[in-house]
Structure formats: C-alpha cells, structure tokens
mmCIF file of C-alpha atoms in Angstrom:
data_model
loop_
_atom_site.group_PDB
_atom_site.id
_atom_site.type_symbol
_atom_site.label_atom_id
_atom_site.label_comp_id
_atom_site.label_asym_id
_atom_site.label_seq_id
_atom_site.Cartn_x
_atom_site.Cartn_y
_atom_site.Cartn_z
ATOM 1 C CA MET A 19 216.589 127.939 230.974
ATOM 2 C CA LYS A 20 213.049 128.573 232.138
ATOM 3 C CA ASN A 21 210.703 130.749 230.032
ATOM 4 C CA TYR A 22 212.988 130.517 227.006
ATOM 5 C CA PHE A 23 210.499 132.018 224.565
ATOM 6 C CA ASP A 24 209.721 134.977 226.811
ATOM 7 C CA LYS A 25 213.443 135.690 227.142
ATOM 8 C CA LEU A 26 213.867 135.144 223.405
ATOM 9 C CA GLN A 27 211.305 137.861 222.650
ATOM 10 C CA ASN A 28 212.965 140.239 225.112
ATOM 11 C CA LYS A 29 216.347 139.586 223.497
ATOM 12 C CA VAL A 30 214.966 140.275 220.026
ATOM 13 C CA ASN A 31 213.448 143.558 221.208
ATOM 14 C CA LYS A 32 216.724 144.674 222.828
ATOM 15 C CA LEU A 33 218.824 143.812 219.765
ATOM 16 C CA LYS A 34 216.338 145.546 217.489
ATOM 17 C CA ASN A 35 216.552 148.732 219.507
ATOM 18 C CA LYS A 36 220.330 148.669 219.976
ATOM 19 C CA TYR A 37 221.402 147.524 216.495
ATOM 20 C CA ALA A 38 218.623 148.848 214.271
ATOM 21 C CA THR A 39 221.155 150.015 211.675
ATOM 22 C CA HIS A 40 223.584 147.105 212.135
ATOM 23 C CA PRO A 41 221.609 143.882 211.478
ATOM 24 C CA ARG A 42 224.733 141.764 210.950
ATOM 25 C CA ARG A 43 226.063 142.651 214.380
ATOM 26 C CA ALA A 44 222.637 141.891 215.842
ATOM 27 C CA ALA A 45 222.628 138.506 214.079
ATOM 28 C CA LEU A 46 226.014 137.631 215.556
ATOM 29 C CA LYS A 47 224.950 138.658 219.065
ATOM 30 C CA PHE A 48 221.739 136.652 218.666
ATOM 31 C CA ALA A 49 223.617 133.556 217.478
ATOM 32 C CA LEU A 50 226.011 133.706 220.439
ATOM 33 C CA TRP A 51 223.129 134.159 222.872
ATOM 34 C CA ASN A 52 221.312 131.102 221.464
ATOM 35 C CA LEU A 53 224.487 129.045 221.619
ATOM 36 C CA LYS A 54 224.812 129.942 225.285
ATOM 37 C CA CYS A 55 221.204 128.829 225.812
ATOM 38 C CA VAL A 56 221.885 125.437 224.233
ATOM 39 C CA PHE A 57 224.565 124.645 226.806
ATOM 40 C CA HIS A 58 222.806 126.235 229.748
ATOM 41 C CA LYS A 59 222.423 123.512 232.376
ATOM 42 C CA THR A 60 218.760 124.344 233.060
ATOM 43 C CA LEU A 61 217.679 124.678 229.439
ATOM 44 C CA LYS A 62 215.953 121.288 229.489
ATOM 45 C CA PRO A 63 212.279 122.047 230.189
ATOM 46 C CA TYR A 64 210.522 120.370 233.094
ATOM 47 C CA ASP A 65 207.374 120.651 235.114
ATOM 48 C CA ASN A 66 207.976 121.839 238.674
ATOM 49 C CA SER A 67 205.956 118.903 240.000
ATOM 50 C CA TYR A 68 208.730 116.527 238.944
ATOM 51 C CA LYS A 69 211.592 115.505 241.163
ATOM 52 C CA GLN A 70 214.706 117.414 240.149
ATOM 53 C CA THR A 71 218.408 117.230 240.769
ATOM 54 C CA LYS A 72 220.672 120.202 240.307
ATOM 55 C CA GLU A 73 221.071 119.638 236.554
ATOM 56 C CA PHE A 74 218.683 116.951 235.317
ATOM 57 C CA TRP A 75 215.398 115.366 236.177
ATOM 58 C CA ARG A 76 215.508 111.548 236.426
ATOM 59 C CA PRO A 77 212.643 109.042 236.613
ATOM 60 C CA THR A 78 212.403 106.672 239.565
ATOM 61 C CA LEU A 79 213.011 103.126 238.288
ATOM 62 C CA PRO A 80 212.835 99.951 240.410
ATOM 63 C CA GLN A 81 215.444 97.213 240.085
ATOM 64 C CA ASP A 82 213.016 94.381 240.876
ATOM 65 C CA LYS A 83 210.841 95.096 237.830
ATOM 66 C CA LEU A 84 211.373 95.178 234.097
ATOM 67 C CA THR A 85 211.262 98.828 233.038
ATOM 68 C CA ILE A 86 210.102 99.979 229.604
ATOM 69 C CA GLY A 87 210.051 103.578 228.392
ATOM 70 C CA PHE A 88 208.275 104.925 225.337
ATOM 71 C CA CYS A 89 208.869 108.255 223.633
ATOM 72 C CA LEU A 90 205.769 108.824 221.515
ATOM 73 C CA GLU A 91 205.761 111.304 218.647
ATOM 74 C CA GLY A 92 203.009 112.812 216.527
ATOM 75 C CA GLY A 93 199.643 114.366 217.281
ATOM 76 C CA VAL A 94 196.724 113.205 219.421
ATOM 77 C CA GLY A 95 195.616 110.556 216.926
ATOM 78 C CA ASP A 96 199.113 109.068 216.748
ATOM 79 C CA LEU A 97 199.375 109.048 220.543
ATOM 80 C CA LEU A 98 196.085 107.185 220.927
ATOM 81 C CA ILE A 99 197.057 104.514 218.410
ATOM 82 C CA SER A 100 200.373 104.136 220.245
ATOM 83 C CA ALA A 101 198.475 103.857 223.544
ATOM 84 C CA LEU A 102 196.398 100.993 222.130
ATOM 85 C CA TYR A 103 199.604 99.260 221.008
ATOM 86 C CA ILE A 104 201.235 99.609 224.447
ATOM 87 C CA GLN A 105 198.061 98.355 226.134
ATOM 88 C CA GLU A 106 198.122 95.176 224.040
ATOM 89 C CA LEU A 107 201.880 94.769 224.502
ATOM 90 C CA ARG A 108 201.495 94.920 228.274
ATOM 91 C CA LYS A 109 198.982 92.081 228.190
ATOM 92 C CA LYS A 110 201.668 89.820 226.697
ATOM 93 C CA ILE A 111 204.282 90.517 229.381
ATOM 94 C CA THR A 112 203.655 88.526 232.551
ATOM 95 C CA CYS A 113 206.639 89.561 234.696
ATOM 96 C CA PRO A 114 206.698 92.466 237.200
ATOM 97 C CA LEU A 115 206.707 95.521 234.964
ATOM 98 C CA GLN A 116 206.832 99.310 234.931
ATOM 99 C CA ILE A 117 205.876 101.188 231.760
ATOM 100 C CA ASP A 118 206.612 104.916 231.509
ATOM 101 C CA VAL A 119 205.457 107.047 228.603
ATOM 102 C CA TYR A 120 206.873 110.341 227.391
ATOM 103 C CA GLY A 121 203.916 111.588 225.401
ATOM 104 C CA HIS A 122 202.409 114.932 224.493
ATOM 105 C CA PRO A 123 204.400 118.075 225.432
ATOM 106 C CA SER A 124 201.421 119.126 227.601
ATOM 107 C CA GLN A 125 201.114 117.136 230.821
ATOM 108 C CA LYS A 126 197.415 118.002 231.135
ATOM 109 C CA ILE A 127 196.756 116.401 227.755
ATOM 110 C CA ASN A 128 198.844 113.383 228.780
ATOM 111 C CA GLU A 129 196.696 112.890 231.864
ATOM 112 C CA SER A 130 193.582 112.865 229.662
ATOM 113 C CA LEU A 131 194.977 110.454 227.066
ATOM 114 C CA PHE A 132 196.883 107.802 229.022
ATOM 115 C CA ASN A 133 194.901 105.747 231.541
ATOM 116 C CA LYS A 134 196.409 104.498 234.781
ATOM 117 C CA ASP A 135 195.464 100.887 234.040
ATOM 118 C CA THR A 136 198.107 100.664 231.305
ATOM 119 C CA PHE A 137 200.739 103.269 232.183
ATOM 120 C CA ASP A 138 202.628 103.553 235.444
ATOM 121 C CA ASN A 139 203.966 107.051 234.765
ATOM 122 C CA VAL A 140 203.355 109.601 232.029
ATOM 123 C CA TYR A 141 205.681 112.526 231.390
ATOM 124 C CA PRO A 142 205.961 115.336 228.825
ATOM 125 C CA ARG A 143 207.826 114.249 225.728
ATOM 126 C CA GLN A 144 210.683 116.690 226.264
ATOM 127 C CA LEU A 145 211.757 114.897 229.445
ATOM 128 C CA ALA A 146 212.787 111.781 227.518
ATOM 129 C CA PHE A 147 216.062 113.356 226.437
ATOM 130 C CA GLY A 148 218.954 111.949 228.466
ATOM 131 C CA ASN A 149 216.885 109.288 230.225
ATOM 132 C CA GLU A 150 216.685 106.647 227.472
ATOM 133 C CA HIS A 151 219.609 104.589 228.779
ATOM 134 C CA LEU A 152 218.075 104.141 232.234
ATOM 135 C CA TYR A 153 215.383 101.718 231.053
ATOM 136 C CA ASP A 154 215.734 98.028 230.311
ATOM 137 C CA LEU A 155 213.961 98.756 227.037
ATOM 138 C CA PHE A 156 213.364 102.160 225.480
ATOM 139 C CA ILE A 157 211.250 102.536 222.337
ATOM 140 C CA LYS A 158 210.677 105.568 220.151
ATOM 141 C CA GLN A 159 207.462 105.478 218.176
ATOM 142 C CA LEU A 160 205.716 107.561 215.539
ATOM 143 C CA ILE A 161 204.062 104.923 213.379
ATOM 144 C CA TYR A 162 206.262 101.893 214.117
ATOM 145 C CA PRO A 163 207.954 100.979 217.427
ATOM 146 C CA VAL A 164 211.727 101.315 217.091
ATOM 147 C CA ILE A 165 214.076 100.030 219.791
ATOM 148 C CA TRP A 166 216.367 102.867 220.863
ATOM 149 C CA ARG A 167 218.098 101.332 223.884
ATOM 150 C CA PHE A 168 217.819 97.914 225.525
ATOM 151 C CA LYS A 169 219.515 95.603 228.003
ATOM 152 C CA PRO A 170 219.204 92.106 226.502
ATOM 153 C CA ASP A 171 220.349 90.187 229.583
ATOM 154 C CA ARG A 172 217.801 91.748 231.928
ATOM 155 C CA ILE A 173 215.025 91.433 229.362
ATOM 156 C CA ALA A 174 215.783 87.740 228.799
ATOM 157 C CA ALA A 175 215.891 87.097 232.556
ATOM 158 C CA PHE A 176 212.524 88.775 233.195
ATOM 159 C CA SER A 177 210.603 87.845 230.034
ATOM 160 C CA PRO A 178 211.743 85.362 227.383
ATOM 161 C CA TRP A 179 208.669 86.337 225.347
ATOM 162 C CA LEU A 180 209.740 89.995 225.285
ATOM 163 C CA SER A 181 213.275 88.962 224.370
ATOM 164 C CA ASP A 182 211.914 87.159 221.300
ATOM 165 C CA TYR A 183 209.645 90.105 220.515
ATOM 166 C CA CYS A 184 212.602 92.516 220.604
ATOM 167 C CA ALA A 185 214.373 90.278 218.075
ATOM 168 C CA HIS A 186 211.239 90.501 215.939
ATOM 169 C CA LEU A 187 211.312 94.331 216.068
ATOM 170 C CA GLU A 188 215.023 94.389 215.245
ATOM 171 C CA HIS A 189 214.465 92.123 212.233
ATOM 172 C CA PHE A 190 211.736 94.467 210.954
ATOM 173 C CA LYS A 191 214.119 97.379 211.469
ATOM 174 C CA THR A 192 216.845 95.778 209.316
ATOM 175 C CA GLN A 193 214.342 94.930 206.588
ATOM 176 C CA ASN A 194 212.775 98.408 206.486
ATOM 177 C CA GLU A 195 215.611 100.816 207.184
ATOM 178 C CA PHE A 196 214.553 103.271 204.489
ATOM 179 C CA ILE A 197 211.068 103.693 205.967
ATOM 180 C CA LEU A 198 212.251 103.937 209.569
ATOM 181 C CA ASN A 199 215.149 106.286 208.842
ATOM 182 C CA ASN A 200 213.106 108.727 206.773
ATOM 183 C CA GLN A 201 209.930 109.247 208.794
ATOM 184 C CA PRO A 202 207.643 111.044 208.261
ATOM 185 C CA ASN A 203 208.661 111.575 204.607
ATOM 186 C CA SER A 204 208.488 107.814 204.059
ATOM 187 C CA ASN A 205 204.966 107.513 205.487
ATOM 188 C CA ALA A 206 203.407 107.179 202.029
ATOM 189 C CA LEU A 207 205.502 104.087 201.431
ATOM 190 C CA ALA A 208 204.610 102.732 204.863
ATOM 191 C CA THR A 209 200.891 103.286 204.201
ATOM 192 C CA THR A 210 201.120 101.488 200.861
ATOM 193 C CA LEU A 211 202.931 98.596 202.530
ATOM 194 C CA GLU A 212 200.215 98.216 205.170
ATOM 195 C CA LEU A 213 197.344 98.481 202.670
ATOM 196 C CA LYS A 214 198.932 95.734 200.588
ATOM 197 C CA LYS A 215 198.736 93.552 203.705
ATOM 198 C CA GLY A 216 195.096 94.514 204.266
ATOM 199 C CA ARG A 217 195.894 96.437 207.436
ATOM 200 C CA MET A 218 194.763 99.818 208.772
ATOM 201 C CA ARG A 219 196.495 102.627 210.665
ATOM 202 C CA VAL A 220 195.263 101.401 214.036
ATOM 203 C CA GLN A 221 197.063 98.078 213.383
ATOM 204 C CA GLN A 222 200.276 99.598 212.051
ATOM 205 C CA PRO A 223 202.418 99.484 215.234
ATOM 206 C CA ASP A 224 201.561 95.795 215.646
ATOM 207 C CA ILE A 225 204.338 94.591 213.347
ATOM 208 C CA GLY A 226 203.574 91.140 212.005
ATOM 209 C CA GLY A 227 200.311 90.994 213.974
ATOM 210 C CA LYS A 228 202.086 89.568 217.028
ATOM 211 C CA LEU A 229 199.710 91.362 219.413
ATOM 212 C CA GLY A 230 196.511 90.623 217.523
ATOM 213 C CA ILE A 231 195.355 94.239 217.131
ATOM 214 C CA MET A 232 192.294 94.484 214.870
ATOM 215 C CA PRO A 233 190.418 97.475 213.371
ATOM 216 C CA ASP A 234 187.833 97.212 216.155
ATOM 217 C CA SER A 235 190.329 96.783 219.012
ATOM 218 C CA THR A 236 189.557 99.172 221.850
ATOM 219 C CA TYR A 237 191.499 101.444 224.115
ATOM 220 C CA HIS A 238 189.217 103.161 226.605
ATOM 221 C CA LEU A 239 189.616 106.830 227.379
ATOM 222 C CA ASN A 240 188.175 107.789 230.732
ATOM 223 C CA THR A 241 186.285 111.044 231.285
ATOM 224 C CA GLN A 242 185.256 112.684 234.527
ATOM 225 C CA ASN A 243 182.382 114.891 235.696
ATOM 226 C CA ASP A 244 180.469 114.340 232.446
ATOM 227 C CA ASP A 245 177.124 115.649 233.745
ATOM 228 C CA ILE A 246 178.744 118.713 235.307
ATOM 229 C CA VAL A 247 180.583 119.590 232.077
ATOM 230 C CA LEU A 248 177.484 119.163 229.894
ATOM 231 C CA LYS A 249 175.408 121.276 232.267
ATOM 232 C CA LYS A 250 178.088 123.983 232.252
ATOM 233 C CA TYR A 251 177.779 124.339 228.475
ATOM 234 C CA GLY A 252 174.009 123.776 228.283
ATOM 235 C CA LEU A 253 174.209 120.467 226.389
ATOM 236 C CA LYS A 254 172.180 117.237 226.647
ATOM 237 C CA LYS A 255 173.651 113.809 226.023
ATOM 238 C CA GLY A 256 173.087 112.618 222.465
ATOM 239 C CA LYS A 257 171.115 115.727 221.483
ATOM 240 C CA TYR A 258 173.676 117.938 219.776
ATOM 241 C CA ILE A 259 176.094 117.796 216.827
ATOM 242 C CA THR A 260 179.735 118.833 217.032
ATOM 243 C CA LEU A 261 181.793 120.239 214.167
ATOM 244 C CA HIS A 262 185.523 120.836 213.981
ATOM 245 C CA ARG A 263 188.050 122.133 211.485
ATOM 246 C CA GLY A 264 191.620 122.393 212.670
ATOM 247 C CA ILE A 265 195.006 120.779 213.138
ATOM 248 C CA ASP A 266 196.554 119.485 216.347
ATOM 249 C CA GLY A 267 198.466 122.144 218.283
ATOM 250 C CA THR A 268 201.739 120.230 217.874
ATOM 251 C CA SER A 269 201.646 120.884 214.104
ATOM 252 C CA PRO A 270 203.432 123.967 212.757
ATOM 253 C CA HIS A 271 200.607 124.445 210.216
ATOM 254 C CA LYS A 272 197.352 126.257 210.923
ATOM 255 C CA GLU A 273 195.944 125.480 207.493
ATOM 256 C CA HIS A 274 196.240 122.062 205.892
ATOM 257 C CA THR A 275 195.317 120.386 202.625
ATOM 258 C CA LYS A 276 193.172 117.863 204.519
ATOM 259 C CA LEU A 277 190.894 120.555 205.962
ATOM 260 C CA TYR A 278 187.493 120.910 204.279
ATOM 261 C CA PRO A 279 187.052 124.558 203.148
ATOM 262 C CA VAL A 280 185.314 126.972 205.532
ATOM 263 C CA PRO A 281 182.703 128.117 202.933
ATOM 264 C CA ALA A 282 181.738 124.482 202.403
ATOM 265 C CA TYR A 283 181.326 123.973 206.159
ATOM 266 C CA ASN A 284 179.114 127.069 206.271
ATOM 267 C CA GLN A 285 176.941 125.695 203.455
ATOM 268 C CA LEU A 286 176.636 122.348 205.197
ATOM 269 C CA ALA A 287 175.684 124.024 208.478
ATOM 270 C CA ALA A 288 173.071 126.111 206.647
ATOM 271 C CA LEU A 289 171.528 122.959 205.168
ATOM 272 C CA ILE A 290 171.365 121.299 208.580
ATOM 273 C CA LYS A 291 169.779 124.323 210.283
ATOM 274 C CA LYS A 292 167.267 124.807 207.463
ATOM 275 C CA ASN A 293 166.050 121.216 207.598
ATOM 276 C CA PHE A 294 166.636 120.450 211.283
ATOM 277 C CA PRO A 295 166.390 123.785 213.114
ATOM 278 C CA ARG A 296 166.001 122.166 216.555
ATOM 279 C CA LEU A 297 169.347 120.344 216.385
ATOM 280 C CA PRO A 298 172.028 122.343 218.254
ATOM 281 C CA LEU A 299 175.273 122.783 216.295
ATOM 282 C CA VAL A 300 178.387 123.121 218.451
ATOM 283 C CA GLN A 301 181.781 124.096 217.072
ATOM 284 C CA LEU A 302 184.879 122.777 218.834
ATOM 285 C CA GLY A 303 188.476 123.899 218.460
ATOM 286 C CA ILE A 304 191.770 124.370 220.232
ATOM 287 C CA SER A 305 191.966 128.144 219.721
ATOM 288 C CA ALA A 306 190.645 130.979 217.570
ATOM 289 C CA ASP A 307 194.142 131.325 216.178
ATOM 290 C CA ARG A 308 193.986 127.815 214.655
ATOM 291 C CA CYS A 309 190.250 127.392 213.987
ATOM 292 C CA VAL A 310 188.068 129.669 211.851
ATOM 293 C CA SER A 311 184.551 130.171 213.245
ATOM 294 C CA PHE A 312 181.635 128.805 211.220
ATOM 295 C CA GLU A 313 178.315 130.446 210.506
ATOM 296 C CA HIS A 314 174.983 129.072 211.793
ATOM 297 C CA MET A 315 176.443 127.687 215.030
ATOM 298 C CA ASP A 316 174.315 127.544 218.189
ATOM 299 C CA LYS A 317 177.430 127.378 220.368
ATOM 300 C CA ASN A 318 180.973 128.355 219.464
ATOM 301 C CA LEU A 319 183.282 126.667 221.984
ATOM 302 C CA ILE A 320 186.560 127.320 220.165
ATOM 303 C CA GLY A 321 189.155 127.927 222.859
ATOM 304 C CA GLN A 322 186.469 127.873 225.573
ATOM 305 C CA THR A 323 187.032 124.381 226.986
ATOM 306 C CA ASP A 324 190.001 122.670 228.540
ATOM 307 C CA PHE A 325 191.109 119.338 227.074
ATOM 308 C CA ALA A 326 189.190 117.201 229.579
ATOM 309 C CA GLU A 327 185.968 119.146 228.930
ATOM 310 C CA LEU A 328 186.509 118.836 225.192
ATOM 311 C CA GLN A 329 186.642 115.043 225.565
ATOM 312 C CA VAL A 330 183.339 114.972 227.464
ATOM 313 C CA ILE A 331 181.564 117.095 224.850
ATOM 314 C CA LEU A 332 183.012 115.036 222.000
ATOM 315 C CA LYS A 333 182.065 111.770 223.725
ATOM 316 C CA HIS A 334 178.376 112.601 224.155
ATOM 317 C CA ALA A 335 177.704 114.277 220.797
ATOM 318 C CA ALA A 336 175.106 112.488 218.691
ATOM 319 C CA LEU A 337 177.249 113.087 215.608
ATOM 320 C CA HIS A 338 180.652 114.629 214.974
ATOM 321 C CA ILE A 339 181.633 116.248 211.647
ATOM 322 C CA ASP A 340 185.319 116.706 210.903
ATOM 323 C CA GLY A 341 188.265 115.974 208.669
ATOM 324 C CA GLU A 342 190.628 113.091 209.400
ATOM 325 C CA GLY A 343 192.518 114.016 212.550
ATOM 326 C CA GLY A 344 192.926 113.815 216.290
ATOM 327 C CA MET A 345 189.332 114.497 217.339
ATOM 328 C CA VAL A 346 188.012 111.701 215.127
ATOM 329 C CA HIS A 347 190.489 109.248 216.654
ATOM 330 C CA MET A 348 189.652 110.532 220.126
ATOM 331 C CA ARG A 349 185.899 110.116 219.611
ATOM 332 C CA HIS A 350 186.449 106.562 218.388
ATOM 333 C CA PHE A 351 188.274 105.629 221.598
ATOM 334 C CA LEU A 352 185.970 107.670 223.830
ATOM 335 C CA SER A 353 182.676 106.179 222.727
ATOM 336 C CA GLY A 354 182.813 104.448 219.337
ATOM 337 C CA ARG A 355 179.997 106.735 218.217
ATOM 338 C CA LYS A 356 179.637 107.816 214.625
ATOM 339 C CA SER A 357 181.666 110.615 213.058
ATOM 340 C CA VAL A 358 181.300 112.066 209.593
ATOM 341 C CA VAL A 359 184.813 112.320 208.197
ATOM 342 C CA VAL A 360 185.768 114.185 205.016
ATOM 343 C CA PHE A 361 188.903 112.592 203.578
ATOM 344 C CA GLY A 362 191.272 114.219 201.095
ATOM 345 C CA PRO A 363 195.038 113.622 201.025
ATOM 346 C CA THR A 364 194.776 110.806 203.589
ATOM 347 C CA SER A 365 193.298 107.404 202.801
ATOM 348 C CA ALA A 366 189.852 106.464 204.127
ATOM 349 C CA ARG A 367 190.734 102.788 203.650
ATOM 350 C CA PHE A 368 193.687 103.230 205.970
ATOM 351 C CA PHE A 369 192.509 105.807 208.525
ATOM 352 C CA GLY A 370 188.734 105.289 208.497
ATOM 353 C CA TYR A 371 186.972 103.594 211.407
ATOM 354 C CA PRO A 372 184.151 101.163 210.599
ATOM 355 C CA GLU A 373 181.485 103.002 212.609
ATOM 356 C CA ASN A 374 182.013 106.271 210.728
ATOM 357 C CA ILE A 375 180.611 107.792 207.548
ATOM 358 C CA ASN A 376 183.874 108.134 205.639
ATOM 359 C CA ILE A 377 183.587 110.395 202.602
ATOM 360 C CA SER A 378 186.344 110.474 199.996
ATOM 361 C CA ALA A 379 186.639 112.407 196.764
ATOM 362 C CA GLU A 380 186.412 110.564 193.463
ATOM 363 C CA ALA A 381 188.338 113.298 191.655
ATOM 364 C CA CYS A 382 191.632 112.828 193.500
ATOM 365 C CA SER A 383 192.844 111.505 196.856
ATOM 366 C CA GLY A 384 195.665 109.845 198.751
ATOM 367 C CA CYS A 385 198.620 112.200 198.202
ATOM 368 C CA GLU A 386 199.769 112.216 201.838
ATOM 369 C CA TRP A 387 203.593 112.438 201.991
ATOM 370 C CA LEU A 388 204.025 112.035 198.239
ATOM 371 C CA THR A 389 205.669 115.463 198.356
ATOM 372 C CA PRO A 390 207.496 117.065 201.318
ATOM 373 C CA ASP A 391 205.041 119.985 201.487
ATOM 374 C CA TRP A 392 201.839 118.047 200.785
ATOM 375 C CA ALA A 393 200.296 119.366 204.012
ATOM 376 C CA ILE A 394 200.277 122.991 202.884
ATOM 377 C CA ARG A 395 200.412 122.774 199.088
ATOM 378 C CA CYS A 396 198.360 120.607 196.751
ATOM 379 C CA PRO A 397 200.785 118.515 194.652
ATOM 380 C CA LYS A 398 198.810 119.582 191.578
ATOM 381 C CA GLY A 399 199.374 123.227 192.447
ATOM 382 C CA ASN A 400 195.669 123.977 192.988
ATOM 383 C CA ALA A 401 194.729 126.662 195.500
ATOM 384 C CA THR A 402 191.928 124.402 196.756
ATOM 385 C CA PRO A 403 192.815 120.722 196.357
ATOM 386 C CA ASP A 404 190.547 118.786 193.999
ATOM 387 C CA CYS A 405 189.916 116.240 196.743
ATOM 388 C CA MET A 406 188.158 118.899 198.825
ATOM 389 C CA ALA A 407 186.632 121.023 196.086
ATOM 390 C CA SER A 408 184.841 118.020 194.572
ATOM 391 C CA ILE A 409 182.980 117.065 197.772
ATOM 392 C CA ALA A 410 179.781 119.115 197.741
ATOM 393 C CA PRO A 411 178.128 120.048 201.059
ATOM 394 C CA SER A 412 174.862 118.677 199.644
ATOM 395 C CA LEU A 413 176.514 115.279 199.186
ATOM 396 C CA ILE A 414 177.542 115.201 202.847
ATOM 397 C CA PHE A 415 174.066 116.335 203.899
ATOM 398 C CA ASP A 416 172.408 113.546 201.895
ATOM 399 C CA LYS A 417 174.653 110.968 203.565
ATOM 400 C CA ILE A 418 173.780 112.144 207.086
ATOM 401 C CA LYS A 419 170.099 113.066 206.620
ATOM 402 C CA SER A 420 168.795 109.797 208.080
ATOM 403 C CA ASP A 421 171.052 110.199 211.133
ATOM 404 C CA LEU A 422 169.829 113.752 211.637
ATOM 405 C CA GLN A 423 166.209 112.573 211.500
ATOM 406 C CA ARG A 424 166.939 109.929 214.110
ATOM 407 C CA ILE A 425 168.688 112.418 216.405
ATOM 408 C CA GLN A 426 165.902 115.016 216.192
ATOM 409 C CA ALA A 427 163.138 112.452 216.776
#
C-alpha cells in the first residue's frame, strides 16, 4: 500500500468522527483495517525508480558472479562503520563479485554514504524483505555481521577464502549467541568484550581481526560541488565552526541522554563569540523538530540543507562540536578533521577517534545499554545525567582555545 501513513491518518479521522462515543467499536474497525494492510500485496514500500513485478520488486543478480547482500541496521554512524567493513571484505575476495547493500531507509542518504567503488547496488533497507534467499550470501549487520542465508556450494566454488571466512563467522555466532540474539540490549556486553580485547567500535565488525581493520582505517566519502555549496551558504573552507545537537532521524527519540544540554551549548557559544568574535558559528541539524536552536549562532542551517550539502559543510569546517553520533562519524570519514566530542553514556575509549578532542565526565559515564531505557532516562534517575551536568562549558572552551586561535589567525 502506497502512502500508508497518509491513509492511516485519514482512517483515524474518519473513525474518530463516526465512532466518537463508541471507542471500542472504532478500535475493532481500526484493527481489522490494519490487518488488511499487512496482507495487502502492495504494502511493501518501494521507490518507483526500481524495477517492479506485479507483487514484489526483485534485484537483478548475475549467475556468473558471486552475489553478496547486506542488510545494514542502525543510524548513520553504524552504516559508515559497516561500509568500512564491507570495503575491507571486498578486498579479500578475488573472484567475480557483486555486492548489494540495503542501507538507510532514504535512498538519497544511501547515495551519499555508499561509494560506487565498493558497492554495486544500494537500496533502501525496507526492500531487503523477501529477497534474502536470492543471494549466494546474505548478511544482516548492526554491530556484528551475522549470516542470514548462504549457499555453501557456490561460495566454495567461487572463493575458498570466503568459504573459510563464513565458517569463522558461524563459529563466532555459536560462541556468542546471547549477544547476537539480544541486540541492541546486549550492546553493553559486546562493548565490554571488545574493550577487553583492546578494540574500538570501528573495528568491531572485523571479528577476530581477519580483515586487519585498525582505528585509523579509512573509508572515503565522496562529496560533489563543494565550492558551489559553500558559496550558496556564504562559507569559506576552514574558516567556520559547526555545532550540532541531535539524534539520527531513524531513532524514535528526539531527546537523548547523550545530548549535551542546550543551556550549556549556549554558554559555550557565548564564550567563543566573546573571545573570538570573527569566527562564524554554524548550527547544523536534520530538522527543527529534532534540533533545538542555539543562541549566538551566525548561521542556523537546521533543516536548511539536503544531506549532500550537509556533508560538504561538515567536511570543510575548521572544527565541529557535537556529542557522539552520526555527524562525528561522518566527519571522520569525510576529512579526518578534528571534532570536539562530548561523551556521556557512551565510551570515549570505544567510540572516540584519535584525531578528535574527546571529553568525558569524571563523575559518571559508560551506561549505554545497561538499562533498556538508558537513551531517554538516566539510570540514576537524574533529570540531567551526571555525565553531562559535570562537564562545564568553560572546560570545553579551555580545551579548544588553542584551536580557535589557530583558526582565527
């Protein structure tokens, strides 16, 4: 069914008007309508640019190549780390190969995240359903690659190395069933396991280090029309600072325990403008609905850019200030330039990149996934988590003062 949510809202309005005094009858009608939607043959969403049959869209897969499909879950940061993993995996496979990725729900974002050098085709994540069995190997991945479907005979015939690697992944799966079967609630255990091995998030998909991924391994994001985009928004390369406070659009939460408080951001911005008034401050964000505007900004670009433009602006900023999240990961892969990252529930040892100024609280930290609702409620019950409340804006300013002097010079 196309436009499900529009039709959903219309249905709610009709039931509300017709059964205003009979909510139980309305609930029954609504349940039956949704059940009908579930089994509607065109319910599965698709982009009109894709080849369609009467009922289902199918990818085009060659028989003379090994075909691998990936369904990638998580936000932008997770997708980029998965992209790095797939890039390094491809280097190990020497036979004729086609790799398809089912990534972000938005195809425009997919086109900005997944380069054509590594991926043959990239599709919205929702198209993976029903197509897993068509590939010689199909992997689902949030933090670890998990084999979902595979054809051992074809894999062995095309690539003995990949056949051995699949056995390696299956062995890991049998040894770590609790972690893999309870994601993301088991992520705290997975993080602890990796830290004990001296590994970071960017290395996590590389089980056993078979691909040789290191903390400084690179996956290059390509941008286009950089000069045109910067001119459009009145920005000069390396002469402005970007700030961001928000959560990826795939998350159900608008607020999050790992977001530095808005008043603290305002105080930090005030300190920067007082001491470095000629440095332009630019706020980025997906939408006004998910990102609160800061004070003292020279440009507020929340909801003003498309995703490709956002990447260009993030790439050429002299400094980026943010919490741990997708934009920090994206900047790392775009340019490797410095970000200032305020860490709270997530671990700087695990998620921090070496080029960044990673700031963690001494009062409390590292509670990610220790409780099911850690993202929206401090496990201690505090309205403002101690990890954020204890990081003073003046402390952040002192840590970046020398960088600000260099940028303004």
